[in-house]
Each structure stands twice: as C-alpha cells, then as structure tokens.
C-alpha positions as protocol buffer text, in pm:
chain_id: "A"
residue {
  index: 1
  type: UNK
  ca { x: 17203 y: 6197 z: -19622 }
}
residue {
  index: 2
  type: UNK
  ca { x: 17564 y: 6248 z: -19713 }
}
residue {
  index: 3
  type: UNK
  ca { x: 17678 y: 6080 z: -19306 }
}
residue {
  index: 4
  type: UNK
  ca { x: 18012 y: 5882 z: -19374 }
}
residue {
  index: 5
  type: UNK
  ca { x: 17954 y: 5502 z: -19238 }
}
residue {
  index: 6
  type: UNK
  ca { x: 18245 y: 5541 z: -18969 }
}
residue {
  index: 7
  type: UNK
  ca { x: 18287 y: 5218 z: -18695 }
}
residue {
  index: 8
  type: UNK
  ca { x: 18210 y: 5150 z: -18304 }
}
residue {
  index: 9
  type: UNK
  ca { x: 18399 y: 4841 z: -18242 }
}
residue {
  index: 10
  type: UNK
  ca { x: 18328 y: 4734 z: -17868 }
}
residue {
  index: 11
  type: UNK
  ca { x: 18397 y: 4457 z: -17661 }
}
residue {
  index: 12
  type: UNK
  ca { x: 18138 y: 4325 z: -17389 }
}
residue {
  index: 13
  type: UNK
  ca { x: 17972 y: 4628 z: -17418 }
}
residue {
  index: 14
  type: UNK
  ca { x: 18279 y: 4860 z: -17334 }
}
residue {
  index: 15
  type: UNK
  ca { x: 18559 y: 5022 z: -17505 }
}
residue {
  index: 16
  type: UNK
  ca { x: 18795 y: 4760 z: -17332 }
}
residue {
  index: 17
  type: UNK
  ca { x: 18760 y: 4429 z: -17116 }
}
residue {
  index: 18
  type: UNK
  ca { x: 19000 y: 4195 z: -16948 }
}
residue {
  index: 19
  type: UNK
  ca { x: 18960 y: 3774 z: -16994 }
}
residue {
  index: 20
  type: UNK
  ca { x: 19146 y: 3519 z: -16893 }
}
residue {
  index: 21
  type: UNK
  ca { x: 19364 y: 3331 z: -17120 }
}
residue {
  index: 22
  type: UNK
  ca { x: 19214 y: 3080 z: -17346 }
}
residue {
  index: 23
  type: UNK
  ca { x: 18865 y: 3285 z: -17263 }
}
residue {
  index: 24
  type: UNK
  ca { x: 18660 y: 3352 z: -17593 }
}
residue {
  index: 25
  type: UNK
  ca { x: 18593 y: 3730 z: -17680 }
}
residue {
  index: 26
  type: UNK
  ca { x: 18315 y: 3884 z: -17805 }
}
residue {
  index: 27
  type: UNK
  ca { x: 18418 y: 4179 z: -18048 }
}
residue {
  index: 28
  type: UNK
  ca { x: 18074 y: 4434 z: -18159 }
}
residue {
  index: 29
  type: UNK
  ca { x: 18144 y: 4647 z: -18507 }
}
residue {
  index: 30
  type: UNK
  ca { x: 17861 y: 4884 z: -18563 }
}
residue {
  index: 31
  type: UNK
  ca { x: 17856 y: 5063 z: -18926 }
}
residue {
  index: 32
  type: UNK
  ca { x: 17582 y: 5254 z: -19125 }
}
residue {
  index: 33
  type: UNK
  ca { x: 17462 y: 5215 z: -19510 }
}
residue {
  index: 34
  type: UNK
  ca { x: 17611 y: 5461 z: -19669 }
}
residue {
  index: 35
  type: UNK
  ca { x: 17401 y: 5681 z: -19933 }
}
residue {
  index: 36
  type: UNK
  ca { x: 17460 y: 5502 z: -20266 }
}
residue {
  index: 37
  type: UNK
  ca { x: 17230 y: 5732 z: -20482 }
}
residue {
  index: 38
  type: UNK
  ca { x: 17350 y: 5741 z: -20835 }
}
residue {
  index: 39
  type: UNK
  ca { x: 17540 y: 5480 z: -20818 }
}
residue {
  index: 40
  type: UNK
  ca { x: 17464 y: 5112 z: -20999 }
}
residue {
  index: 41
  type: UNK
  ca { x: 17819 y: 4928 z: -20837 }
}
residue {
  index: 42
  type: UNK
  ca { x: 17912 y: 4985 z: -20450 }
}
residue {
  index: 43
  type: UNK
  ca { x: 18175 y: 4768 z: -20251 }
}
residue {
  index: 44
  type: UNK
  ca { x: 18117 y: 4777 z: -19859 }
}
residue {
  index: 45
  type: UNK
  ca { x: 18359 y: 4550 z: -19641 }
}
residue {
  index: 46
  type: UNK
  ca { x: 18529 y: 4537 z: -19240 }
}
residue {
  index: 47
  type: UNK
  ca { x: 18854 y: 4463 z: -19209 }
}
residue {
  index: 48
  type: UNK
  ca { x: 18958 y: 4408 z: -18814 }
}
residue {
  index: 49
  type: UNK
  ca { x: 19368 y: 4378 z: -18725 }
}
residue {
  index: 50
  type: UNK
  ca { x: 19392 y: 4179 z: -18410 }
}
residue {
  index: 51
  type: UNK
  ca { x: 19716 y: 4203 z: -18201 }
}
residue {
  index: 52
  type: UNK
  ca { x: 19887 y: 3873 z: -18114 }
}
residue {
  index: 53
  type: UNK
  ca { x: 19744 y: 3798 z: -17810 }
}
residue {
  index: 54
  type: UNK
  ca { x: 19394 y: 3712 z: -18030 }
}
residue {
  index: 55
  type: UNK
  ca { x: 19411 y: 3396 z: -18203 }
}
residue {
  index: 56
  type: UNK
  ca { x: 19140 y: 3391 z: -18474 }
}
residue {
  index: 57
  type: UNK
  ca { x: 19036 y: 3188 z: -18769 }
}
residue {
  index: 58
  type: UNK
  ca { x: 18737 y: 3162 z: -19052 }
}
residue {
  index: 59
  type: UNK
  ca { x: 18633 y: 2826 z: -18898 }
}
residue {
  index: 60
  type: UNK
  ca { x: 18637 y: 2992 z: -18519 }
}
residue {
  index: 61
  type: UNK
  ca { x: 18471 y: 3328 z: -18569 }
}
residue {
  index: 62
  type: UNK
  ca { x: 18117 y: 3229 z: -18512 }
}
residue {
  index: 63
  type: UNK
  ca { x: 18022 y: 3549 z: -18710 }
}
residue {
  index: 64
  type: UNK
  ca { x: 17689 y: 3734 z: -18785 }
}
residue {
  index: 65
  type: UNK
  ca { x: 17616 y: 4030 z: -19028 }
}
residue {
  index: 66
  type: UNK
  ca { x: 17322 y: 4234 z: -18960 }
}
residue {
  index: 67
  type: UNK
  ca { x: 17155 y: 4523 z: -19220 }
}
residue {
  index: 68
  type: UNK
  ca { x: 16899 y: 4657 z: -19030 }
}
residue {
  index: 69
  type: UNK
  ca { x: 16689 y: 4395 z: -18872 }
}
residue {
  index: 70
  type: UNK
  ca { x: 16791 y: 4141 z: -19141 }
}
residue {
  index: 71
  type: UNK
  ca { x: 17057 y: 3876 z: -19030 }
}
residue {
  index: 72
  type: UNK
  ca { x: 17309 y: 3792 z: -19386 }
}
residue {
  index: 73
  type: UNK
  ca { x: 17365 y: 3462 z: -19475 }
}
residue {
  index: 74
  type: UNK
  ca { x: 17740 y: 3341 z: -19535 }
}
residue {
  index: 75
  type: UNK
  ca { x: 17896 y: 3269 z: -19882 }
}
residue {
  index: 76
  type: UNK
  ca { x: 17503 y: 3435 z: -19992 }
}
residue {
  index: 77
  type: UNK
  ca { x: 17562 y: 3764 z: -19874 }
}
residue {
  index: 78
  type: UNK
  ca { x: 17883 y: 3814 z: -19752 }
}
residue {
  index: 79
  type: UNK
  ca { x: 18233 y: 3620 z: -19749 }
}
residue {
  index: 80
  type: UNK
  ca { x: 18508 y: 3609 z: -19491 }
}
residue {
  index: 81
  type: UNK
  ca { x: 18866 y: 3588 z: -19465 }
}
residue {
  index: 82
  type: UNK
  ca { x: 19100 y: 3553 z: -19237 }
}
residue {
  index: 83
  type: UNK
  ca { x: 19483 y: 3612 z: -19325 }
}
residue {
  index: 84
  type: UNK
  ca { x: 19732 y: 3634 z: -19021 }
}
residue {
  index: 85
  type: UNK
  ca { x: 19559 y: 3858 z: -18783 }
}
residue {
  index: 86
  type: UNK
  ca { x: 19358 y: 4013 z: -19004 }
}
residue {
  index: 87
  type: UNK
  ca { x: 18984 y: 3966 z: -19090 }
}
residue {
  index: 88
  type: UNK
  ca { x: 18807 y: 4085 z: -19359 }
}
residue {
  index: 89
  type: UNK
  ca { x: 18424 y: 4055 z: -19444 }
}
residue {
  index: 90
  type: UNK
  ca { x: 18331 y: 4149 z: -19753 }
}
residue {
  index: 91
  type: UNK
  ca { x: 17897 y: 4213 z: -19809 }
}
residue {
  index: 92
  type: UNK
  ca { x: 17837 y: 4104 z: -20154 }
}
residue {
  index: 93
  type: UNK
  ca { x: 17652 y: 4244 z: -20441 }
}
residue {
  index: 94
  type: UNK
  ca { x: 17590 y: 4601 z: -20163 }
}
residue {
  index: 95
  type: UNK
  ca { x: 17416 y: 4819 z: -20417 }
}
residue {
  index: 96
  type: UNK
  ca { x: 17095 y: 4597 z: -20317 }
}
residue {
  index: 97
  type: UNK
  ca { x: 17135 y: 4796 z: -19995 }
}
residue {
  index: 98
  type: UNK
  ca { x: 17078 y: 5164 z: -20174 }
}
residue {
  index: 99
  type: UNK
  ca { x: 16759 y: 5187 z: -20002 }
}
residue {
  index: 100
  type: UNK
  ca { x: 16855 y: 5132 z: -19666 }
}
residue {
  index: 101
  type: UNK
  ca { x: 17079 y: 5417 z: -19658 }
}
residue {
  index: 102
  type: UNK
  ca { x: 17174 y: 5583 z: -19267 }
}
residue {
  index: 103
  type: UNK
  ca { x: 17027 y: 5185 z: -19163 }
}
residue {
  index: 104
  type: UNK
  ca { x: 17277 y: 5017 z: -18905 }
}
residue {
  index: 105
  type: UNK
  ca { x: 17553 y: 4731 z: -19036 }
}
residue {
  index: 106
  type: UNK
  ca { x: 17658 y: 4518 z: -18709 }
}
residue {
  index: 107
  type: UNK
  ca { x: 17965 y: 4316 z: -18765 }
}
residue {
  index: 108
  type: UNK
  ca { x: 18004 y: 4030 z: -18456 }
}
residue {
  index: 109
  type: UNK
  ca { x: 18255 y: 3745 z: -18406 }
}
residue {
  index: 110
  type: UNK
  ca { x: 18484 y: 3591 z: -18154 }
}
residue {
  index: 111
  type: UNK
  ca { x: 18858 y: 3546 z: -18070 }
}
residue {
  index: 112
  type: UNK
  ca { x: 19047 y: 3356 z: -17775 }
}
residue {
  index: 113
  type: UNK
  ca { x: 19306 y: 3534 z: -17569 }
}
residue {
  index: 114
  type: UNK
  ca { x: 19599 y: 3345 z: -17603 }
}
residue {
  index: 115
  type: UNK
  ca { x: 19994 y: 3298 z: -17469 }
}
residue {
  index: 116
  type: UNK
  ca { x: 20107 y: 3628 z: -17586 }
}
residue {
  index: 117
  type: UNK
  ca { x: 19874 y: 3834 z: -17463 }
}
residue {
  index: 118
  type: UNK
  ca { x: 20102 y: 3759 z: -17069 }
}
residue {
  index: 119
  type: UNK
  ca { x: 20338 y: 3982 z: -17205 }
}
residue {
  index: 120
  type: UNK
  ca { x: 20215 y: 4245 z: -17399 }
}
residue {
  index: 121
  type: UNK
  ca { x: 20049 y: 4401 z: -17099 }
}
residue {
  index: 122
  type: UNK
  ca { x: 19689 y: 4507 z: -17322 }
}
residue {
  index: 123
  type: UNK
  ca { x: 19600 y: 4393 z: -17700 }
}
residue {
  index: 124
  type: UNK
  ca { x: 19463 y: 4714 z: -17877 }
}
residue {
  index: 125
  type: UNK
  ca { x: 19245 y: 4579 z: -18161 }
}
residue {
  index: 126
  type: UNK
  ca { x: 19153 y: 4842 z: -18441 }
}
residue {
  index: 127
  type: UNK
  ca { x: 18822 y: 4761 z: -18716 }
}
residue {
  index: 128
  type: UNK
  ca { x: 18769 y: 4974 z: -18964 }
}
residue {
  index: 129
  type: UNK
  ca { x: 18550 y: 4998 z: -19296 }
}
residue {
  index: 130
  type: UNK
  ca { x: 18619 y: 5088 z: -19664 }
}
residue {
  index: 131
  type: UNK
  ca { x: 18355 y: 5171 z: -19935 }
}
residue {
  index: 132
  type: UNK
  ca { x: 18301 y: 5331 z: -20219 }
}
residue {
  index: 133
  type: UNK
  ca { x: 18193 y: 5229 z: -20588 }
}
residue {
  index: 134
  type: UNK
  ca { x: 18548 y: 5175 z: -20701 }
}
residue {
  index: 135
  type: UNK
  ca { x: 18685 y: 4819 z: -20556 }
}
residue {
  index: 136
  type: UNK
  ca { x: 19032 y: 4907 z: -20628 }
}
residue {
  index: 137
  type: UNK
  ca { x: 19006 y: 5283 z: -20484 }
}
residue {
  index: 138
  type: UNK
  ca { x: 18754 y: 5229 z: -20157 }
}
residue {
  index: 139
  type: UNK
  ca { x: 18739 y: 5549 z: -19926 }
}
residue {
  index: 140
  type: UNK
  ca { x: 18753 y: 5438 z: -19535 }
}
residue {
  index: 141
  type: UNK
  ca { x: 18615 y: 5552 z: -19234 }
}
residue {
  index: 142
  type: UNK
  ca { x: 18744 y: 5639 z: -18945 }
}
residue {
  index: 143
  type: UNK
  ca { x: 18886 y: 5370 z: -18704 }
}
residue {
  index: 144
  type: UNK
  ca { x: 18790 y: 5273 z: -18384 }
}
residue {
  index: 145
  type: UNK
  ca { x: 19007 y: 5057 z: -18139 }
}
residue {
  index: 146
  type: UNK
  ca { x: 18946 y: 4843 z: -17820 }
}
residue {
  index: 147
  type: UNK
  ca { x: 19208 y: 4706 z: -17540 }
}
residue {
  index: 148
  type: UNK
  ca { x: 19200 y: 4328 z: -17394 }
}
residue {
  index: 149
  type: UNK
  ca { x: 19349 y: 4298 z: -17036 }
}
residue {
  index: 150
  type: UNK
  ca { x: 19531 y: 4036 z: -16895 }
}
residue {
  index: 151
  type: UNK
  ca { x: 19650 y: 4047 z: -16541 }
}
residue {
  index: 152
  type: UNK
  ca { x: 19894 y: 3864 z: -16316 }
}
residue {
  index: 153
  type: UNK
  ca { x: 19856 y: 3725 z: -15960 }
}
residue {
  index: 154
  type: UNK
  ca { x: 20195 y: 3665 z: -15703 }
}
residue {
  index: 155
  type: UNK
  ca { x: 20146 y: 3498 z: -15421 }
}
residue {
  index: 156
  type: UNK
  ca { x: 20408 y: 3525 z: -15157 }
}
residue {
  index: 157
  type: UNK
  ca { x: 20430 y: 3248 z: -14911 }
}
residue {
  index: 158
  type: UNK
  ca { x: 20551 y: 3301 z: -14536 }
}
residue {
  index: 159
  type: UNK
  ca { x: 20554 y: 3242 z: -14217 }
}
residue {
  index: 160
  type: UNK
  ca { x: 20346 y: 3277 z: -13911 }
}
residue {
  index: 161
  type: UNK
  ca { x: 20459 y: 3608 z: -13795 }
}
residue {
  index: 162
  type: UNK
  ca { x: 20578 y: 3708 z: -14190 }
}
residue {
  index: 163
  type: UNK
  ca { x: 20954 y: 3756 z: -14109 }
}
residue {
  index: 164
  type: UNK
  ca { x: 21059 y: 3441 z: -14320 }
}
residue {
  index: 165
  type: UNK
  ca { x: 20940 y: 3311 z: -14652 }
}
residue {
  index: 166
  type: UNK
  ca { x: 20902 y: 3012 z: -14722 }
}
residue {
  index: 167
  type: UNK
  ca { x: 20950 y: 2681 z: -15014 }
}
residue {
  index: 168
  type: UNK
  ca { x: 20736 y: 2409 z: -15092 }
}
residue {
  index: 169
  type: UNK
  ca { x: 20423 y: 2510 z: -15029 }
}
residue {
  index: 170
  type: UNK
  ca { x: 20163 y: 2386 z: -15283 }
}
residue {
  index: 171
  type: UNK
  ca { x: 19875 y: 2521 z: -15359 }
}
residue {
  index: 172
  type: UNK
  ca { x: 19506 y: 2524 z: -15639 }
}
residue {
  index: 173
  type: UNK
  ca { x: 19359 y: 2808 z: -15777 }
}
residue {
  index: 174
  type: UNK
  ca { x: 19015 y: 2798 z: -15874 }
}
residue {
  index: 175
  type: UNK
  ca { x: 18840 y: 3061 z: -16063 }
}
residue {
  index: 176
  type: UNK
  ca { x: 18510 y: 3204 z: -15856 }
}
residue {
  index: 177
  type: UNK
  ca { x: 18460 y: 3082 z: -15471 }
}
residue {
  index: 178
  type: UNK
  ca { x: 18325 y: 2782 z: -15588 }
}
residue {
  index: 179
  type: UNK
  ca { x: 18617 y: 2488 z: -15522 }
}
residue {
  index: 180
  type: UNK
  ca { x: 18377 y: 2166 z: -15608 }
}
residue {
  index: 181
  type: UNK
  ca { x: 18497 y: 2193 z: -16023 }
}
residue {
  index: 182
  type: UNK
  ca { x: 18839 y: 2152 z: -16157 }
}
residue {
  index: 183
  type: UNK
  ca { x: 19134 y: 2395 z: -16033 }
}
residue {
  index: 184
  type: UNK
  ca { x: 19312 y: 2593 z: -16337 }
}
residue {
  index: 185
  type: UNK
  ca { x: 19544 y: 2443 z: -16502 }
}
residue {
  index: 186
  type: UNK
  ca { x: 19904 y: 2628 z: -16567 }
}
residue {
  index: 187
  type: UNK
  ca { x: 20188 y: 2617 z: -16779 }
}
residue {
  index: 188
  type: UNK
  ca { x: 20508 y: 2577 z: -16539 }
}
residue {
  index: 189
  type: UNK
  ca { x: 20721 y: 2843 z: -16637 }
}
residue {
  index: 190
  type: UNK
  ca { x: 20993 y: 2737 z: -16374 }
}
residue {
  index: 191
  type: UNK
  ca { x: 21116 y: 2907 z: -16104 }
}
residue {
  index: 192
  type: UNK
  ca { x: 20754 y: 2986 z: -15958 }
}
residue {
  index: 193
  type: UNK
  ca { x: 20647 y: 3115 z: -16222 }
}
residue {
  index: 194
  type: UNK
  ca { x: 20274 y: 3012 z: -16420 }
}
residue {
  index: 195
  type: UNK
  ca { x: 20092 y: 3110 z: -16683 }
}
residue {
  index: 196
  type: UNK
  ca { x: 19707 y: 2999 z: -16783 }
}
residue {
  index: 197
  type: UNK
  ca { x: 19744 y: 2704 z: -17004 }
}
residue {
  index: 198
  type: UNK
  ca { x: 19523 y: 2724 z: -17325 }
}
residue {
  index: 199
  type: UNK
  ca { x: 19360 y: 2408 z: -17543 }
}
residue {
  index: 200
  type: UNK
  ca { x: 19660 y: 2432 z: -17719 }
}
residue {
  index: 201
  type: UNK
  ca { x: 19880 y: 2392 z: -17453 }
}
residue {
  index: 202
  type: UNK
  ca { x: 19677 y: 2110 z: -17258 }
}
residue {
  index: 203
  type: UNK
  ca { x: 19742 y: 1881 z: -17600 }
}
residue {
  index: 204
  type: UNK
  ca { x: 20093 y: 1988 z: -17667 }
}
residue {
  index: 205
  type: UNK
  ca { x: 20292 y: 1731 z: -17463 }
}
residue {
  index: 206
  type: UNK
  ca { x: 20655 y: 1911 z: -17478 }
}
residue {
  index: 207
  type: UNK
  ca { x: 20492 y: 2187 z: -17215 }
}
residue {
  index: 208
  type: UNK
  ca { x: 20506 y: 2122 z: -16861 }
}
residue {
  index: 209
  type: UNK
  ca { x: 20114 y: 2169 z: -16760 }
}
residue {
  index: 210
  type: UNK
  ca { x: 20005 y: 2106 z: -16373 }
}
residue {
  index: 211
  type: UNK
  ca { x: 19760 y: 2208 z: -16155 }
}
residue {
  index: 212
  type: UNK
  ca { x: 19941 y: 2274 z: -15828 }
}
residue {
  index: 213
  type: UNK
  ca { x: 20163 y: 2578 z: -15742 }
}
residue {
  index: 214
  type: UNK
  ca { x: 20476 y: 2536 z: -15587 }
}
residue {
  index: 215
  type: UNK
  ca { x: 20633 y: 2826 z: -15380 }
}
residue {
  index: 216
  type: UNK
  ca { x: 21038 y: 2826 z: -15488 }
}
residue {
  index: 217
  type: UNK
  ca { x: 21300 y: 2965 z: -15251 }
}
residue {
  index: 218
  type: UNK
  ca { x: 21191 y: 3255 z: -15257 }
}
residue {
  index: 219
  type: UNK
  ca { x: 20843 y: 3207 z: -15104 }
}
residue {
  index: 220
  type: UNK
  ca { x: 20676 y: 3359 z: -15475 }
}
residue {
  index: 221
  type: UNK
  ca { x: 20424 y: 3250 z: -15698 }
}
residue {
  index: 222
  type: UNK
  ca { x: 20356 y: 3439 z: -16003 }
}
residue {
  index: 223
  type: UNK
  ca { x: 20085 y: 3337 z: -16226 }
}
residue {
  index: 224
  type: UNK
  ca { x: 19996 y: 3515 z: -16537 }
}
residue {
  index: 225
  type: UNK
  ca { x: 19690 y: 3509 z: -16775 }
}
residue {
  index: 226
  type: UNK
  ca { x: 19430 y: 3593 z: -16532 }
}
residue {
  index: 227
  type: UNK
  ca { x: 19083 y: 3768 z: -16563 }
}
residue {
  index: 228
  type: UNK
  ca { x: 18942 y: 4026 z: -16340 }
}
residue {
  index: 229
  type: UNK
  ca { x: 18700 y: 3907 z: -16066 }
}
residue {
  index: 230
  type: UNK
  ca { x: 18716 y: 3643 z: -15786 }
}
residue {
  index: 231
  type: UNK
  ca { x: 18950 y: 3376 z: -15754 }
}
residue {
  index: 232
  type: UNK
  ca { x: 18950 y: 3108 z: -15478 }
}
residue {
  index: 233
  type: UNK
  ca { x: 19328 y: 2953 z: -15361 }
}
residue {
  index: 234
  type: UNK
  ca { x: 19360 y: 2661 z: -15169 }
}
residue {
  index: 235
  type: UNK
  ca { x: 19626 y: 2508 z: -14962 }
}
residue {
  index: 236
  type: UNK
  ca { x: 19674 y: 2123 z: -15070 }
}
residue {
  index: 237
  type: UNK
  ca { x: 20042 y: 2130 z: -14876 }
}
residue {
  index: 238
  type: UNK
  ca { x: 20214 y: 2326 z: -14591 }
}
residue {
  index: 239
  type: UNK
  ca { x: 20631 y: 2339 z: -14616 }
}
residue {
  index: 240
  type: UNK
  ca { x: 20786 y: 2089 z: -14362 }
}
residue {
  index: 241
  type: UNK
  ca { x: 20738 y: 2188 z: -13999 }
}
residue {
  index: 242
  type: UNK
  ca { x: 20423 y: 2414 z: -14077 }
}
residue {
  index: 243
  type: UNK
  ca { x: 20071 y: 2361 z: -14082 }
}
residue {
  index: 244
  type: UNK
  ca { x: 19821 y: 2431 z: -14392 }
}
residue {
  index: 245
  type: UNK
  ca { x: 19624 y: 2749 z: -14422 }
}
residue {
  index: 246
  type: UNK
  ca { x: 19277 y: 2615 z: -14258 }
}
residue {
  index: 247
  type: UNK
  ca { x: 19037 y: 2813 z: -14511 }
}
residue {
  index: 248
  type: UNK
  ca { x: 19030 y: 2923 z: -14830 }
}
residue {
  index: 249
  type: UNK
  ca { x: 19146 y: 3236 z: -14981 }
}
residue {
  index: 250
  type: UNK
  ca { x: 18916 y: 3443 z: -15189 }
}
residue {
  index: 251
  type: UNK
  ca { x: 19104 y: 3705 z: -15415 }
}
residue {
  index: 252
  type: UNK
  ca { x: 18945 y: 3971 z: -15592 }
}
residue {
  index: 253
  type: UNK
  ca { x: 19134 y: 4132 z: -15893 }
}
residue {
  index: 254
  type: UNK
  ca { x: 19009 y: 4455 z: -16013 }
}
residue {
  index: 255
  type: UNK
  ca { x: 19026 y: 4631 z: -16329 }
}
residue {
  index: 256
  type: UNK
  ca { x: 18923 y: 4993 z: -16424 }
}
C-alpha cells in the first residue's frame, strides 16, 4: 500500500544492447497498479521518448499490455499514439484496476535501429509513467533509461609483409560464419566508407547500395551500423599483381 508505480524499461533483458542497423528492438516497461482506494476516476498511461536512431510507428510497434496475468486488448483497453519519437499508451477506463493494486503493468513493443543511430555513438531511450485521478494534473514516476549500440568495423588492406597498403581490393561481409546466404548490403558512403543499408534505403533508388567493399587509396574500409558478435569477410578480388586471401575471415566484435 501507498508504493509509487515507478518504471524498469529494459532492452533484451539488459539495461543496454547493441543491434545492427535496420535490426528490430525489443523494448520491456515494467510498472505496478497503483493504490486507487477512494478514488471513482484514475488515468494511468507510458509515454517512451526514443532518440533518432529508433524509427517507430503505431502500425510497427507490435505492442502488448499486460495487468497481471491478463493480456489488454487494443482500442478495448488501451489506445496508442505515436507523435515524432514519442509513444504514448494510454489504459482506458483504469479505475477497473482498483483491485489489483501493487499487481505488475508490462508495457512491450518494437523499434528498428536506423541511419542515425552511425553517428550518435549510443541512443539513450527514457519511458516513464504518469497517473493520478486528475487527467490534466497526472503525478509521474520516476524514469528509467536504456542505451542502443552501434559499432563500426575498418578494415585495412595490405600487403604481404604489411609495409604497403593497398587499392582495389574487394571484398563481402556476411553476418555469422555462415557464407551460403546473402552478404550485407551497404550504403556507399564514398571514399571507403559504408554504412548498413536499411529497407528504406534498399527501395530508395538515389542511394548508392552494393554489396562489395572496395579498399580506396588508402588501403581502408570503414563500415558502420554493425552489431556485436561474429562476422565472416570474404575476399571476392585481390588488387592487381596480388593474390586473394585463401580463407575466410571470422571477426568477432565485442561489447560490454
């Protein structure tokens, strides 16, 4: 009795993940009923500000609401909005809650890492919760962040005995040490530099997309948008005058 319904907003489990972009996210908000005794009117509702790296939408969220063991039903029980980066659900007609006080409200739903998320070096993502019996006056809790990762990847091609870099090189990147699917497919930045290419990008047809990696004058590949994990790159062509790399690399990026 009398416990404020503050928020634990995780991701995957954890106070913060990494994804690569394009990658759906999982975001967890856990809440409480609050005690409602006395009261014949209550207003309970999560607002979540995602950074710009997070695209989301009403139509993408894939979102549940959970009282207690009871899953809500959409436009019935709750309603959603989404304006700019911010997303608000709103439990209708609460006060049928007032016996469930101290039970658990879970809050879940999805966004995609997108473009800007290369640059911003994490996306901190803050949910919160406001109640009270007075819709114009709601109290809030206290708010509870989580960080999205994103990491880059340079390659630096050279040669045999490393005193000499080297141009033209092309290579794949797959994602996992499996190399039978599809290689990644980048944004070319210019200049040998990449970035993941989302859905977006594949159907926008003013962006230079490719899958192959071309090492510039300066022997360096940077690619950007990355997840933790393993990565498999593959030589598909050796600069003039040298031969290809005969295996496979396997790269492991790590993330604590």
């Amino acid at each position: 009795k009398g416990k404020k319904p503050d928020v634990d907003k995780t991701v995957n489990g954890n106070d913060w993940t990494s994804a690569q972009v394009g990658d759906t996210i999982r975001f967890k908000v856990e809440s409480m009923v609050p005690n409602m005794t006395g009261y014949t009117e209550y207003h309970f509702q999560l607002k979540d500000t995602m950074s710009s790296g997070l695209t989301v939408s009403a139509n993408t969220l894939k979102e549940t609401v959970m009282i207690g063991d009871k899953k809500l039903n959409k436009d019935t029980d709750y309603e959603v909005t989404v304006s700019q980066q911010t997303i608000t659900i709103k439990i209708k007609d609460f006060i049928k809650y007032q016996a469930q006080a101290n039970e658990a409200i879970v809050f879940e739903y999805d966004a995609v890492l997108n473009e800007n998320a290369v640059t911003a070096g994490k996306e901190t993502n803050t949910a919160n919760v406001e109640y009270g019996n007075d819709p114009d006056h709601l109290t809030q809790g206290t708010p509870d962040k989580v960080i999205v990762r994103t990491h880059n990847l340079t390659i630096t091609k050279k040669n045999g005995d490393g005193t000499e870099t080297l141009a033209g090189a092309e290579f794949k990147l797959y994602r996992g040490t499996d190399t039978n699917g599809d290689p990644i497919e980048f944004v070319d930045l210019g200049n040998g530099e990449y970035r993941v290419a989302t859905d977006t990008d594949k159907a926008d047809n003013q962006l230079t997309k490719t899958s192959t990696l071309v090492s510039p004058t300066n022997g360096k590949i940077i690619v950007k948008g990355l997840d933790d994990g393993k990565y498999t790159l593959v030589e598909t062509k050796a600069p003039d005058g040298y031969n290809i790399l005969k295996d496979p690399t396997t790269i492991t990026i790590g993330a604590s």
